[in-house]
PDB file of C-alpha atoms in Angstrom:
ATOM      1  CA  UNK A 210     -13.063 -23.100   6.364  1.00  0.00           C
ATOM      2  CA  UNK A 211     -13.589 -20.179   8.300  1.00  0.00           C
ATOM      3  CA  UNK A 212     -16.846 -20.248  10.439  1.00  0.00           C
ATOM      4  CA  UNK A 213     -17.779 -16.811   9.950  1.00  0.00           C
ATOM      5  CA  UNK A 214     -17.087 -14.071   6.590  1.00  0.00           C
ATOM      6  CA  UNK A 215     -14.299 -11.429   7.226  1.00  0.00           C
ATOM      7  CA  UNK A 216     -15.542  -8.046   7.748  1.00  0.00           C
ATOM      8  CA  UNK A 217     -18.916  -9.112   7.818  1.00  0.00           C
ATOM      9  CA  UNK A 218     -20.670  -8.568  12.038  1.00  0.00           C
ATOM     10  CA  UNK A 219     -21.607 -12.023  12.623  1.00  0.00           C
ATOM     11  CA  UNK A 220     -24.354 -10.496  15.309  1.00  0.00           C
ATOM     12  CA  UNK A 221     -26.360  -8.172  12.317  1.00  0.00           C
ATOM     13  CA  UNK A 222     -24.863  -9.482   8.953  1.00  0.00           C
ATOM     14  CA  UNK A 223     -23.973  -6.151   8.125  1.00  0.00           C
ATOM     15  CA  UNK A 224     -20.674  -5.023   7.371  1.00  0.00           C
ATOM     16  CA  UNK A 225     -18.167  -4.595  10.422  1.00  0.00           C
ATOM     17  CA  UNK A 226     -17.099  -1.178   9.407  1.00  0.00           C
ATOM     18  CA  UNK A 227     -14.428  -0.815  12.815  1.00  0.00           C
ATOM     19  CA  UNK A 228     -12.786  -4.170  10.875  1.00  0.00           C
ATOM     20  CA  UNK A 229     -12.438  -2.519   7.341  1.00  0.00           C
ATOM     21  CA  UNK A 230     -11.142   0.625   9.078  1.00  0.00           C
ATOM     22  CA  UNK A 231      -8.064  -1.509  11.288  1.00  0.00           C
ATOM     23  CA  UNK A 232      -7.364  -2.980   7.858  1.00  0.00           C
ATOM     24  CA  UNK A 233      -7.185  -0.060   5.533  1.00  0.00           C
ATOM     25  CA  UNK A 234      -5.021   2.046   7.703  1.00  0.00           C
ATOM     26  CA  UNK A 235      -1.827  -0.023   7.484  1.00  0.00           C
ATOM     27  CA  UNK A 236      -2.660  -0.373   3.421  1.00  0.00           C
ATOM     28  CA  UNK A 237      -2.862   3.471   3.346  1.00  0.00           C
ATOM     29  CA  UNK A 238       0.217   3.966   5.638  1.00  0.00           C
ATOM     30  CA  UNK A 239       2.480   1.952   3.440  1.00  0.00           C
ATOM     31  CA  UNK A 240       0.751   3.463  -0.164  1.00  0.00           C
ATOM     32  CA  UNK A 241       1.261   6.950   1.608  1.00  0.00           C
ATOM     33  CA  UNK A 242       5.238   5.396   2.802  1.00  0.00           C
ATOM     34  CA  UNK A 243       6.247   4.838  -0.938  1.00  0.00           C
ATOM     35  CA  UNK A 244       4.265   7.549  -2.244  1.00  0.00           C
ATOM     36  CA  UNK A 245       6.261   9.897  -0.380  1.00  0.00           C
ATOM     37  CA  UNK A 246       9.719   8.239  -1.176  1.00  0.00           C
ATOM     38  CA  UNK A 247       9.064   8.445  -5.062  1.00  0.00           C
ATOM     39  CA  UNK A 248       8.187  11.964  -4.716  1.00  0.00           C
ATOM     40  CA  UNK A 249      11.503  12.855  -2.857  1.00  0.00           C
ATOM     41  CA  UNK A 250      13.840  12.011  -6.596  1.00  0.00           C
ATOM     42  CA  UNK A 251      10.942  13.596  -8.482  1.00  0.00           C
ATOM     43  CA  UNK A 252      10.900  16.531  -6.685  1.00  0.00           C
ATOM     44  CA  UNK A 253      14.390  16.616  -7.098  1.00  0.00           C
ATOM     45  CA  UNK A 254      14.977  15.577 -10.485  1.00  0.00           C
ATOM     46  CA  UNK A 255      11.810  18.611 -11.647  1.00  0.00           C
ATOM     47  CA  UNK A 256      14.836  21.088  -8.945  1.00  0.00           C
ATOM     48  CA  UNK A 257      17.407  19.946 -11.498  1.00  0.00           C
ATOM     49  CA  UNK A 258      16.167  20.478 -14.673  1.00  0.00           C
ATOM     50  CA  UNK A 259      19.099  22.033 -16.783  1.00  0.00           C
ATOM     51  CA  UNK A 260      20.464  18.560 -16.704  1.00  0.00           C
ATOM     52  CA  UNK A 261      18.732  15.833 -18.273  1.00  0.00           C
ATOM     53  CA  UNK A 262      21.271  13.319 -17.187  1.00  0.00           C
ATOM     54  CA  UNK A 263      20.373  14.329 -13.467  1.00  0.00           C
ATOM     55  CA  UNK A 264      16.694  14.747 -14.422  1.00  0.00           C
ATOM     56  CA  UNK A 265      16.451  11.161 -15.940  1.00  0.00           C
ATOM     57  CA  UNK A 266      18.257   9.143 -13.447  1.00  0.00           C
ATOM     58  CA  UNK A 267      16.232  10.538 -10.515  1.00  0.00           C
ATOM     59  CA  UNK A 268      13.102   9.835 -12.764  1.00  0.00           C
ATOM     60  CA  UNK A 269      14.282   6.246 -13.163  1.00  0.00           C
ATOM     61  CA  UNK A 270      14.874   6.297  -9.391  1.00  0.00           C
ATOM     62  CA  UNK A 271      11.392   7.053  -8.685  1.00  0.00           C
ATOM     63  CA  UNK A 272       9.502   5.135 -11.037  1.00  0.00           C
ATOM     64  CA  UNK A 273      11.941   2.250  -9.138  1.00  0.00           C
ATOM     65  CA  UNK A 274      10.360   3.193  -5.802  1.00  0.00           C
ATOM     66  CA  UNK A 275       7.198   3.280  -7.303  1.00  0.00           C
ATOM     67  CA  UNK A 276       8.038  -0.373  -8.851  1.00  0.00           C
ATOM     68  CA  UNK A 277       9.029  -1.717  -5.366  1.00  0.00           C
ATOM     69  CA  UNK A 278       6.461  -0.332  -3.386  1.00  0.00           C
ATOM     70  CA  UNK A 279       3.673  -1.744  -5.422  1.00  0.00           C
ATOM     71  CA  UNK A 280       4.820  -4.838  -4.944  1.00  0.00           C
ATOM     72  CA  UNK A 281       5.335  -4.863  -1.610  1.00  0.00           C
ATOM     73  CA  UNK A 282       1.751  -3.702  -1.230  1.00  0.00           C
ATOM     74  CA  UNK A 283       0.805  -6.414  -3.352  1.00  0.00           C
ATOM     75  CA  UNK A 284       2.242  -8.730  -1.159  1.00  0.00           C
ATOM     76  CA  UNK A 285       0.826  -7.397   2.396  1.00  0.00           C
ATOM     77  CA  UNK A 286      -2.647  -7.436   0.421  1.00  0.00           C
ATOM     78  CA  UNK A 287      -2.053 -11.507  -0.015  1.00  0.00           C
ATOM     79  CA  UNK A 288      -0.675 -11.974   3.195  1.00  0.00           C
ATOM     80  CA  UNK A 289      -3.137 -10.652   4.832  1.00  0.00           C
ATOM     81  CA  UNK A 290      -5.916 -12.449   2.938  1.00  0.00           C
ATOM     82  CA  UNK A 291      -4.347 -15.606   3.795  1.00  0.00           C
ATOM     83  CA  UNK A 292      -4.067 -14.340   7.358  1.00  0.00           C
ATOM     84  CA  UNK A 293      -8.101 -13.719   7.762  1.00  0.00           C
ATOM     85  CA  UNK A 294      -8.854 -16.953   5.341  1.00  0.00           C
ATOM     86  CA  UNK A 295      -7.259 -18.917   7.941  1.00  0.00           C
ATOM     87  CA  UNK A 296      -8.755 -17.297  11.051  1.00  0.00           C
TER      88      UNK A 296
END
């Protein structure tokens, strides 16, 4: 059991706001990291629209990128957890 509450200032019981802030900016960084990779084959697929072969792979691409990054944000979020449960 941890003695004290993560994110909570164990001094004034209030929220520890400099704690939420060093944890959400490595969650944003990696949701802004696959965000920007699945726009690159959107992007592109939208450039190549005559072709719908072209268009639809690079769609599929995406939505993969999408796929995999979720998950692997899922997975820092539960890591971590376990990380501050433990502290």
């Amino acid at each position: 059991m941890p003695s004290e509450p993560p994110f909570i200032d164990p001094v004034t019981g209030e929220l520890d706001t400099s704690q939420i802030r060093a944890e959400a900016f490595p969650l944003a960084g990696l949701i802004v990291l696959f965000g920007a990779l699945a726009l690159l084959p959107f992007v592109l697929g939208f450039l190549a629209g005559g072709s719908f072969v072209i268009g639809a792979f690079l769609t599929v691409v995406g939505q993969f990128i999408l796929a995999v990054g979720a998950g692997i944000v899922l997975m820092y979020v539960i890591a971590r957890g376990i990380q501050l449960a433990d502290v």
